[in-house]
Coordinates of C-alpha atoms in Angstrom, one line a residue:
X10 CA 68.4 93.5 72.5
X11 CA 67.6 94.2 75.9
X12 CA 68.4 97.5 77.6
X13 CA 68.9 98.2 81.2
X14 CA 70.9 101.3 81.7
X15 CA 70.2 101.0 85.6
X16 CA 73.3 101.7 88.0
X17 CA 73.2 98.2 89.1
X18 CA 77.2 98.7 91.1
X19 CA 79.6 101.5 91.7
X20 CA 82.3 99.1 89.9
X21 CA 82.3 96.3 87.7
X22 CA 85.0 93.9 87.9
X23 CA 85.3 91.5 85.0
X24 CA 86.7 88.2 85.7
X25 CA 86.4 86.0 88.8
X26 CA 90.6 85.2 88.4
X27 CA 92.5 85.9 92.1
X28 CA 93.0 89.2 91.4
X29 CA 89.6 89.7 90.1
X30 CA 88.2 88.2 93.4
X31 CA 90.9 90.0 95.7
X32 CA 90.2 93.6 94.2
X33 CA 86.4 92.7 94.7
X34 CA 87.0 91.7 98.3
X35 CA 89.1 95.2 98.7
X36 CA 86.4 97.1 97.4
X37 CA 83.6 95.4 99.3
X38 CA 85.9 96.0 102.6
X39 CA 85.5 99.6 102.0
X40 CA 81.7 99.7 101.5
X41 CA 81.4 99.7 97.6
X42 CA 78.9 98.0 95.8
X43 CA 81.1 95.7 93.3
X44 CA 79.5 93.1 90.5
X45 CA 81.9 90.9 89.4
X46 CA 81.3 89.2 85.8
X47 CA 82.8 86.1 85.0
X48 CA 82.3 84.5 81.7
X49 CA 83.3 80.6 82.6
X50 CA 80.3 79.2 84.6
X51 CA 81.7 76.9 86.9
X52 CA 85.3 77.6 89.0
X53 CA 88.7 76.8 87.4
X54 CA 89.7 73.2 88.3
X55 CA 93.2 73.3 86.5
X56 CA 95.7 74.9 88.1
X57 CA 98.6 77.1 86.1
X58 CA 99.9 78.4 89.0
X59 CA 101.0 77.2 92.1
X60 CA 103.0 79.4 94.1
X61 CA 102.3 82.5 96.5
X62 CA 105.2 84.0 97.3
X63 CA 106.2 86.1 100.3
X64 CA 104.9 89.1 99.5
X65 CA 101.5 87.6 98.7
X66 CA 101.8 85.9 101.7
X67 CA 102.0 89.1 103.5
X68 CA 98.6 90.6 101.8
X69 CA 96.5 87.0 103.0
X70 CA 97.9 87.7 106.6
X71 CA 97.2 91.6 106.6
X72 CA 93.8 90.9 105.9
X73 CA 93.3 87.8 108.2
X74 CA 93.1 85.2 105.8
X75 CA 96.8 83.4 106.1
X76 CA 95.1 80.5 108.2
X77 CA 93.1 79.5 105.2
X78 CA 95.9 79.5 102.9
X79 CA 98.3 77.8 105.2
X80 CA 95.6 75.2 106.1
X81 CA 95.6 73.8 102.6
X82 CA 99.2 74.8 101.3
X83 CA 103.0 73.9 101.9
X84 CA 105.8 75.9 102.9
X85 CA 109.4 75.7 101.2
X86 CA 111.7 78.3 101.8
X87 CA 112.8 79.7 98.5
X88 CA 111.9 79.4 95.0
X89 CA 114.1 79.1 91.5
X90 CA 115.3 81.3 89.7
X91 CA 115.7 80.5 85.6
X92 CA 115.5 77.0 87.3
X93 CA 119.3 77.3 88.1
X94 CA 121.2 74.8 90.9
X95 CA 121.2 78.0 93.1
X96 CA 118.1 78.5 94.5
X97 CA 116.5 81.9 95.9
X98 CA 116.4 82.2 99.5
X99 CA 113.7 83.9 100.8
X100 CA 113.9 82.7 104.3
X101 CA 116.9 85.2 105.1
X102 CA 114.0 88.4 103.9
X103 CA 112.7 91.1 106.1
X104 CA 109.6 88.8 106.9
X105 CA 107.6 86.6 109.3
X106 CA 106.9 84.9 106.1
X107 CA 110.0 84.4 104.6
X108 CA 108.8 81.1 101.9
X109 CA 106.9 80.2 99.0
X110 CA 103.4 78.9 99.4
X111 CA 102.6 76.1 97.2
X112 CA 99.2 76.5 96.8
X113 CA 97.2 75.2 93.8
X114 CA 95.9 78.4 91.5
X115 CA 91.8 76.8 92.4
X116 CA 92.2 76.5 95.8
X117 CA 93.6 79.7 96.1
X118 CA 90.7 81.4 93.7
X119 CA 88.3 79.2 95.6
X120 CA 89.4 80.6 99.1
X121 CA 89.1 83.9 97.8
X122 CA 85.6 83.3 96.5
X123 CA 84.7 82.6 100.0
X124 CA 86.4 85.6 101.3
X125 CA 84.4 87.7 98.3
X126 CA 81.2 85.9 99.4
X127 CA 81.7 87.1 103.1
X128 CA 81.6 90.7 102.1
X129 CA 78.4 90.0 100.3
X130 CA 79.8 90.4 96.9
X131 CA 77.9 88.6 94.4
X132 CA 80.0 86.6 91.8
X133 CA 77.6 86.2 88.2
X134 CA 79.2 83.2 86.0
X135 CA 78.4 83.1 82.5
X136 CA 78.0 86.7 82.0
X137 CA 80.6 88.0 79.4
X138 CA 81.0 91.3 78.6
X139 CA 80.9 92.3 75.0
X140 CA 81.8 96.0 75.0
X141 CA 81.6 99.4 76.6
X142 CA 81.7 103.0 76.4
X143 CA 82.7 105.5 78.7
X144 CA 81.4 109.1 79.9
X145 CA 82.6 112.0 82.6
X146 CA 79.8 110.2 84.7
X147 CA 80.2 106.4 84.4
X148 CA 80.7 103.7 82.1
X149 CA 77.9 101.4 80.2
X150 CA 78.8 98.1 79.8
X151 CA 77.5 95.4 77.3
X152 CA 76.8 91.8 79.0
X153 CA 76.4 89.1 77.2
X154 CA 74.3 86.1 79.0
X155 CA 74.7 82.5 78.1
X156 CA 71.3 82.6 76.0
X157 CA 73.0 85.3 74.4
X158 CA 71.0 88.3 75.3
X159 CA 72.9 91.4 75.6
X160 CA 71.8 94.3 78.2
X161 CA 73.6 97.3 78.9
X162 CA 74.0 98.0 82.4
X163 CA 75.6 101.2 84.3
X164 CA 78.1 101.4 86.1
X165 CA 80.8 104.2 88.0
X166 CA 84.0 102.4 86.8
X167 CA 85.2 98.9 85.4
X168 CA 88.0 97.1 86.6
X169 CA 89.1 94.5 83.8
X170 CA 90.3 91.5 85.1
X171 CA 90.3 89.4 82.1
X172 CA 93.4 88.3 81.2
X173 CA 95.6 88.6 78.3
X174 CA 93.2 88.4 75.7
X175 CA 90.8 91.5 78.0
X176 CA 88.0 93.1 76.1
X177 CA 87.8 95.2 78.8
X178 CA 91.5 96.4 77.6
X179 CA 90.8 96.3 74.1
X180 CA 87.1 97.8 74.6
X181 CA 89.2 101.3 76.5
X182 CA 91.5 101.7 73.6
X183 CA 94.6 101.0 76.0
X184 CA 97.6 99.5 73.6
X185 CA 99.0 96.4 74.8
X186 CA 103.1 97.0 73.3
X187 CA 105.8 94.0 73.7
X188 CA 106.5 90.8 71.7
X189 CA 105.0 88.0 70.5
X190 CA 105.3 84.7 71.1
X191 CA 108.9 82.9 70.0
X192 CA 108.8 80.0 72.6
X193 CA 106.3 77.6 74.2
X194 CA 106.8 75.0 76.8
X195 CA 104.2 72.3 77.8
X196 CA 103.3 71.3 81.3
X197 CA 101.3 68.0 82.6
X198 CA 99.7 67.1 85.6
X199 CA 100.0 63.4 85.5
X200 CA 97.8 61.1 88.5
X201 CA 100.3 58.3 87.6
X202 CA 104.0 58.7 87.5
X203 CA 107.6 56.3 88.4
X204 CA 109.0 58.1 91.2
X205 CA 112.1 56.3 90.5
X206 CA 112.7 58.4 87.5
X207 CA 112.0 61.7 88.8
X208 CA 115.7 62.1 89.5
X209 CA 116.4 61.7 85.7
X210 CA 113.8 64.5 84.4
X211 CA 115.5 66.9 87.2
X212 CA 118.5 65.8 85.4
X213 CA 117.0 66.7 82.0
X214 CA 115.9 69.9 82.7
X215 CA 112.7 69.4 83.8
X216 CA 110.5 70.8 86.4
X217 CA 108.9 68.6 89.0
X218 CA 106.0 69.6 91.5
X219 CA 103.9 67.5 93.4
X220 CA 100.4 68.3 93.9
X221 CA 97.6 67.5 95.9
X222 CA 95.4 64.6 95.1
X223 CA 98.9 62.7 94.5
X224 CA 99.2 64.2 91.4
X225 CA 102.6 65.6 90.4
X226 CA 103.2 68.2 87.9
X227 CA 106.0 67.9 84.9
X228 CA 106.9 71.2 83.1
X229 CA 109.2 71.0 80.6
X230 CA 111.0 72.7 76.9
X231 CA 111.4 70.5 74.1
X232 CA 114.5 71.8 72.3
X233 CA 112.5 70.0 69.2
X234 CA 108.8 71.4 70.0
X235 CA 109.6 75.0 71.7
X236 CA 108.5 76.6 67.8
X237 CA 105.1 74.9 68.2
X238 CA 102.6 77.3 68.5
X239 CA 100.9 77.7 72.3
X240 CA 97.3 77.2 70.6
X241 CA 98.4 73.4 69.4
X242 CA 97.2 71.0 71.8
X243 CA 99.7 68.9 73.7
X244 CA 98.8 65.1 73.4
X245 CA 100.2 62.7 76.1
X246 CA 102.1 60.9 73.0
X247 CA 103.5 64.0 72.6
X248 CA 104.7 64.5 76.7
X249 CA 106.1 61.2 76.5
X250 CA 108.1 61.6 73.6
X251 CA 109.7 64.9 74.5
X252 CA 110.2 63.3 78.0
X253 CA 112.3 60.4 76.5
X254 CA 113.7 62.8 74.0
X255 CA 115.4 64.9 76.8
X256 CA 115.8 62.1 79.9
X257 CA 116.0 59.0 78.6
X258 CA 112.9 57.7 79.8
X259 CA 108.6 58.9 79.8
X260 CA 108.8 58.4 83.5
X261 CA 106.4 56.4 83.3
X262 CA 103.7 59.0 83.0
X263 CA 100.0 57.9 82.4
X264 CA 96.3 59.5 83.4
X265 CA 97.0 63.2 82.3
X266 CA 94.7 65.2 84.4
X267 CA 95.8 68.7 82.3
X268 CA 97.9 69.1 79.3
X269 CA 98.7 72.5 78.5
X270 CA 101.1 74.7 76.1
X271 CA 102.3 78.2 77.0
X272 CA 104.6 80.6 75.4
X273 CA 106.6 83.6 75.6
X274 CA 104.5 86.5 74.2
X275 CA 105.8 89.2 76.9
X276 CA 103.4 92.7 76.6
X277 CA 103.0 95.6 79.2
X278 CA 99.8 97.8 78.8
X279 CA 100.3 101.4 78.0
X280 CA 98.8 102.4 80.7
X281 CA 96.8 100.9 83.4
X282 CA 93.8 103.5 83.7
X283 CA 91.9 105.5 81.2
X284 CA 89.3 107.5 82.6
X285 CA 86.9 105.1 84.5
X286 CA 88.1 102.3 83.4
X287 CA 91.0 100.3 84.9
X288 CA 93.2 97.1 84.7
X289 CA 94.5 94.6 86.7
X290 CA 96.6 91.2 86.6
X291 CA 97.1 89.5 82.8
X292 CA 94.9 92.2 81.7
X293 CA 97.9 94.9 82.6
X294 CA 101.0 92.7 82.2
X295 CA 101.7 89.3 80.4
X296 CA 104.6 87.0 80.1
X297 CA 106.7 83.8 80.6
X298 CA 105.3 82.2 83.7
X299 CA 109.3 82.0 85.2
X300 CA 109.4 81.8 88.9
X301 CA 105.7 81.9 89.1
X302 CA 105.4 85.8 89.4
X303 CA 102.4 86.5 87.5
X304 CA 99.6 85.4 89.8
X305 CA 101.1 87.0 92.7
X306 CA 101.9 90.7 91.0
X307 CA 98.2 90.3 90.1
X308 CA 97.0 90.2 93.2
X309 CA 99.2 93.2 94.5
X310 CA 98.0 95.1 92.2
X311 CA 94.5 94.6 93.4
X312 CA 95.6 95.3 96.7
X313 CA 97.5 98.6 95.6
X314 CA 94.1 99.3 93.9
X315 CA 91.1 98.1 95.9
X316 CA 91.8 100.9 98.9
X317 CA 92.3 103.8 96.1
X318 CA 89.5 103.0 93.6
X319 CA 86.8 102.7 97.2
X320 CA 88.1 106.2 98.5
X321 CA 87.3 107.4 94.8
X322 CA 84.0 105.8 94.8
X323 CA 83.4 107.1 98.6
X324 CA 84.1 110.4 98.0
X325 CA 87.5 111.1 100.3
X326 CA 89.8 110.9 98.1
X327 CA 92.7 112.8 97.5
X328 CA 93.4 114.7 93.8
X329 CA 96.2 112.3 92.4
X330 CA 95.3 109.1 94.4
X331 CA 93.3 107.0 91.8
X332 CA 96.0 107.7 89.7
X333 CA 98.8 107.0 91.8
X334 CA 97.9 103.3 91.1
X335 CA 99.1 103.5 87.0
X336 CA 102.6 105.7 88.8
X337 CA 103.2 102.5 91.8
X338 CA 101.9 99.2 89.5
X339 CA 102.9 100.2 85.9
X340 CA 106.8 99.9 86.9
X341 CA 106.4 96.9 88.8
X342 CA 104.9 95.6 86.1
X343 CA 107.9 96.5 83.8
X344 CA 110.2 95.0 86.3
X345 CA 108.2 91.7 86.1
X346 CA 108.1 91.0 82.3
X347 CA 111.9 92.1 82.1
X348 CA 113.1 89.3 84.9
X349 CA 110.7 87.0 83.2
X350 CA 112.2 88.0 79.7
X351 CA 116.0 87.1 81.6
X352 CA 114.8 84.0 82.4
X353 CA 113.2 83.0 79.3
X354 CA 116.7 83.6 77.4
X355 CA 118.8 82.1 79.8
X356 CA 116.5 78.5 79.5
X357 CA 116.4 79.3 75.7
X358 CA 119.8 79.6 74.7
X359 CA 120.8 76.3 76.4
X360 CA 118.6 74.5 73.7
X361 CA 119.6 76.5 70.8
X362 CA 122.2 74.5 68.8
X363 CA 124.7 77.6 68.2
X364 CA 124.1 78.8 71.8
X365 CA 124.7 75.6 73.8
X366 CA 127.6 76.4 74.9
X367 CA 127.6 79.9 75.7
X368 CA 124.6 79.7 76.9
X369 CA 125.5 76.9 79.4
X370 CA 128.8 79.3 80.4
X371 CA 126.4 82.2 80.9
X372 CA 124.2 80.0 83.3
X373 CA 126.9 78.7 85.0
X374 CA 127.9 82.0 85.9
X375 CA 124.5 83.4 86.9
X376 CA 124.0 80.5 89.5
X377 CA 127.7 81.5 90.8
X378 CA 126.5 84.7 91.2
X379 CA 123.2 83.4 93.1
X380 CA 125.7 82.0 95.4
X381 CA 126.7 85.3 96.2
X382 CA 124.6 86.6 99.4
X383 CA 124.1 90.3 97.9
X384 CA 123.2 89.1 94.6
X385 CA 120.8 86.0 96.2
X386 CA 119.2 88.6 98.5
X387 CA 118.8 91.1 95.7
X388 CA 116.8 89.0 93.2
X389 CA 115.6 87.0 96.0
X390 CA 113.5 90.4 97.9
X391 CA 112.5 91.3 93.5
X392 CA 110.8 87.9 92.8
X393 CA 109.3 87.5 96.8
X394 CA 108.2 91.1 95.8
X395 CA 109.0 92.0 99.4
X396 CA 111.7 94.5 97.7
X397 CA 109.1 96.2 96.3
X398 CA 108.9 99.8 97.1
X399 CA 107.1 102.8 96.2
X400 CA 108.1 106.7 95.6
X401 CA 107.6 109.3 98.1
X402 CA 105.0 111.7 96.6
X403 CA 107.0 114.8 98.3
X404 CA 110.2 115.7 98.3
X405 CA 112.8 115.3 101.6
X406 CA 110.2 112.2 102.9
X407 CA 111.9 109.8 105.1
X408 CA 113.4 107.0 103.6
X409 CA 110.9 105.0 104.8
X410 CA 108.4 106.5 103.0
X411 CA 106.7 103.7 100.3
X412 CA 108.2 100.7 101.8
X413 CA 106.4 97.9 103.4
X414 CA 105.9 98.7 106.5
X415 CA 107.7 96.3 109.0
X416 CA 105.2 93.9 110.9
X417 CA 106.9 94.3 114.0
X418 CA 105.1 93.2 117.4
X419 CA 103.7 96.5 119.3
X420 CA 102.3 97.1 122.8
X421 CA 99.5 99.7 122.9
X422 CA 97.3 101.7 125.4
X423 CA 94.2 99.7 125.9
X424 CA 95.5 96.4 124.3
X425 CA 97.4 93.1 124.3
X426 CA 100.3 92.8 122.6
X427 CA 99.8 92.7 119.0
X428 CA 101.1 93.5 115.4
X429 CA 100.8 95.7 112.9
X430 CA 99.4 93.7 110.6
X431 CA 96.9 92.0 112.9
X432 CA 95.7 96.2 113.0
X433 CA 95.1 96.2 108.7
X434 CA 92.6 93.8 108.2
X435 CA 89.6 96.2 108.0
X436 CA 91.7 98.0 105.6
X437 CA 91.7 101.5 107.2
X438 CA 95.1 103.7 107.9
X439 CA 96.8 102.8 110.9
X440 CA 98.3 105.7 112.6
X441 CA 100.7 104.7 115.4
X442 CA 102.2 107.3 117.8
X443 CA 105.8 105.4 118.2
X444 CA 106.9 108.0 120.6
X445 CA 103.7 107.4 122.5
X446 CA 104.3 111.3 124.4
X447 CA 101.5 113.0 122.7
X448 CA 98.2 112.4 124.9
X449 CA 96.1 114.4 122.2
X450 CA 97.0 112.5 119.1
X451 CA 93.6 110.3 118.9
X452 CA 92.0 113.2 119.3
X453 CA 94.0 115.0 116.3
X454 CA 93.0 111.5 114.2
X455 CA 89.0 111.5 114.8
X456 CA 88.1 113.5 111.8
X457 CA 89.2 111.3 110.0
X458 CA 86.5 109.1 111.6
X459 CA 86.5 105.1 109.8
X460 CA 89.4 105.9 107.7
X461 CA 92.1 105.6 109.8
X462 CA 92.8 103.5 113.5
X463 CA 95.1 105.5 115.9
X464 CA 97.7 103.4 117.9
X465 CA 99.3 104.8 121.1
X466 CA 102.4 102.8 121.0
X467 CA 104.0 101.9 124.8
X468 CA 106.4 99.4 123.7
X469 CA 107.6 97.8 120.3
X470 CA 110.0 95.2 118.9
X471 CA 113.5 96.9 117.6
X472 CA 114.0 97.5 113.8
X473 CA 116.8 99.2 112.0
X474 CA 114.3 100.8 109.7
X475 CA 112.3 102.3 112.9
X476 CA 115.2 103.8 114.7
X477 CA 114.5 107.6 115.6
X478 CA 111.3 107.1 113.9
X479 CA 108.7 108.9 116.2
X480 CA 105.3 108.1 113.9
X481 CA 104.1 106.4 111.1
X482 CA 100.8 106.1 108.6
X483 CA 100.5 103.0 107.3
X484 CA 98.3 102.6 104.1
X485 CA 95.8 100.5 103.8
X486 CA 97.9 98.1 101.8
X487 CA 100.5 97.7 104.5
X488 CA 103.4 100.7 102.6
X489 CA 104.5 103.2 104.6
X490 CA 102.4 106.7 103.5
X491 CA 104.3 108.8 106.3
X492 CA 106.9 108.8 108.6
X493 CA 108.6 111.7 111.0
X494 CA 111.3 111.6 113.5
X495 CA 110.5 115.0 114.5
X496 CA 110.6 114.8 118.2
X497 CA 108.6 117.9 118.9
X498 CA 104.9 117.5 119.6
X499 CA 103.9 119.9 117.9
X500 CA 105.3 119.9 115.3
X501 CA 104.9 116.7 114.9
X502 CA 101.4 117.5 114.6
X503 CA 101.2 120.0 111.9
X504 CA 103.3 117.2 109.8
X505 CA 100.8 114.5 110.6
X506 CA 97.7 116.5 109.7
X507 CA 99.4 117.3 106.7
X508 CA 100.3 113.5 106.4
X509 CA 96.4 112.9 106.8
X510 CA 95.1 115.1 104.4
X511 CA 97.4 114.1 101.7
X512 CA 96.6 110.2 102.2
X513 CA 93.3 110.3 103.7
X514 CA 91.6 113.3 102.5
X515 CA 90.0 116.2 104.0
X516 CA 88.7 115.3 107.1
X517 CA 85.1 114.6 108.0

């Protein structure tokens, strides 16, 4: 065995996934020195998922990269819930970006790469990592090469990335509580297809995509094959008998480019830090891939992560902040696997025997219900995850205090008109002076130096949420940190210093 106990980065991130490669982006924004490990040695080609949705949407543009992604992906305005009639609306949400980007899982993994590359992070394939053990100081980490040599290297924290199966989880002694699997359903990416029966597997329950490369995706539940275990191969015999089984005809499907089986196993990590090491993505949260949520809460918890885990690394930041990411994520992450787990029983019991027709009643009546505007709205802003919301860390906060912060268009001393998102992609603080009546307040937000940008606002698009309100901090994730609408300079700057310190530390 070889041993290098050398420091080689200030965090380790295992697995080169989207939300391993966002988080490493984050944290390379910020100045940290990140290794990312990545057992598979070549790029994923197949594609599980296939969806950004709004929310995710909102991170590529906050950082600059929403040309990329719209370059290569396709717009619709809404996305399925439990695949009933009633579809969400998103269009209708709080947001320039109000639709679901269909975007192949590899192109979006592959335009993050590039992004990560940028930064001069340096992605090492074949490298798996085999164990490691944690001190007050830093974690070492056992790496396993592909001539299987194994050398421990240093590190100041690890980020596992790693999916369901992590070892990084497992190595940390962080349980992994839920269920196991009960249900699998198979999908299949087929180059050759009838598009005159495509009608007919709708009809039958199943779910049709088209891809790029003119390939078109088929996902589907065999009432017959939903026991089979997810590890059991699907073969195209297989596809085509279920697909004639539940539609009356195999659609003529032919050249499989994937075949895969997934199930139900639903879990929720107990926790999603212990000491130095954290987790991220499938690592942190598993389940039923309904409505194509999990890719997308993966990478917003790398963005809720990469800005708190660099001002740890950095030295700025505030007691409680590194944990504040377990106290924000964890519950999302609960609200996740339980709409999943909804989802999951409402497709299920329609292809129970016993449960047919309840089940069919009960879905009749959720897709009335999604043609209720509160009720669309409602699960429409939880699976966009535009709805999502944090807790004020003090109380009497505003009430805008953890929300996303609205990208309204802003005019501001010294520059064109502009938004506040086109003012988050170096992933500081943005501080703007609404009330734009305090000539003093750049000066009050130098010590703070790089951390935060200071915004005299002259002139601003109207909001509902924004009325009265006289200034805001925006995180570097795009949530509101602080908000007054204290009219009083200054008082207005005892609150904001307060406000500063808090969120971005003592200052320099």
């Amino acid at each position: 065995m070889n041993v290098d106990v050398a420091e080689v980065a200030d965090v380790t991130v295992v697995g080169a996934g989207p939300t391993g490669l966002m988080l490493a982006s984050e944290l390379a924004l910020a100045g940290v020195r990140t290794r990312v490990l990545e057992r598979r040695t070549e790029p994923q080609r197949d594609s599980r998922a296939l969806t950004l949705h709004p929310r995710s949407v909102e991170l590529m543009d906050q950082r600059g990269l929403l040309d990329r992604f719209l370059r290569l992906g396709r717009t619709v305005p809404g996305w399925h819930f439990a695949q009933l009639p009633t579809h969400l609306d998103f269009s209708v949400l709080d947001s320039r970006h109000g639709y679901t980007l269909f975007i192949a899982q590899a192109r979006t993994e592959e335009l993050l790469a590039e992004r990560a590359r940028e930064l001069g992070v340096v992605i090492e394939r074949g490298y798996e990592v085999a164990g490691l053990r944690q001190d007050a100081d830093g974690v070492d980490v056992e790496v396993r090469g592909q001539d299987g040599t194994v050398e421990t290297t240093r590190t100041g924290y690890v980020v596992g990335c790693d999916g369901g199966r992590s070892v990084v989880r497992q190595s940390a002694g962080i349980a992994f509580p839920g269920t196991d699997e009960t249900l699998t359903g198979v999908l299949g990416d087929f180059a050759t297809i009838d598009p005159d029966a495509l009608d007919a597997a709708r009809a039958g329950g199943v779910l049709v995509a088209p891809m790029e490369d003119g390939l078109t995706r088929l996902v589907l539940i065999d009432p017959e094959r939903m026991r089979v275990p997810a590890a059991e191969p699907v073969t195209l015999e297989e596809f085509r008998t279920s697909l004639t089984r539940m539609c009356g005809t195999d659609c003529g499907v032919a050249d499989p480019r994937w075949l895969s089986r997934f199930g139900n196993a639903t879990r929720l990590a107990a926790g999603y830090r212990s000491g130095r090491v954290l987790l991220a993505g499938d690592a942190a949260h598993i389940h039923f891939p309904a409505a194509g949520q999990g890719l997308n809460t993966g990478l917003q918890d790398a963005m809720n992560l990469g800005w708190k885990l660099a001002a740890e690394v950095n030295g700025w930041a505030p007691p409680g902040l590194l944990d504040s990411y377990d106290a924000e994520r964890r519950p999302v992450g609960q609200l996740v696997t339980e709409n999943t787990e909804v989802q999951t029983l409402l497709a299920e019991l329609t292809l129970v025997r016993q449960y047919q027709r309840p089940g069919a009643a009960l879905r009749k009546l959720f897709d009335e219900l999604l043609g209720m505007e509160e009720v669309n709205r409602t699960l429409a802003a939880r699976v966009s995850g535009l709805g999502i919301g944090y807790g004020a860390m003090t109380a009497g906060a505003d009430p805008l205090v953890g929300r996303r912060m609205p990208d309204i268009g802003l005019k501001a001393v010294g520059s064109e008109a502009i938004r506040v998102y086109e003012l988050l992609p170096v992933g500081r603080f943005v501080h703007l002076d609404l009330a734009g009546d305090d000539p003093d307040v750049g000066e009050a937000t130098s010590g703070w130096g790089s951390r935060v940008t200071a915004v005299t606002v002259t002139g601003r698009d109207d909001h509902p949420d924004l009325d009265g309100v006289t200034e805001v901090l925006v995180r570097p994730d795009g949530h509101v940190a602080w908000a007054t609408r204290t009219t009083g300079a200054v008082d207005r700057r005892a609150e904001r210093r307060a406000a500063l310190v808090a969120w971005a530390g003592a200052p320099a």
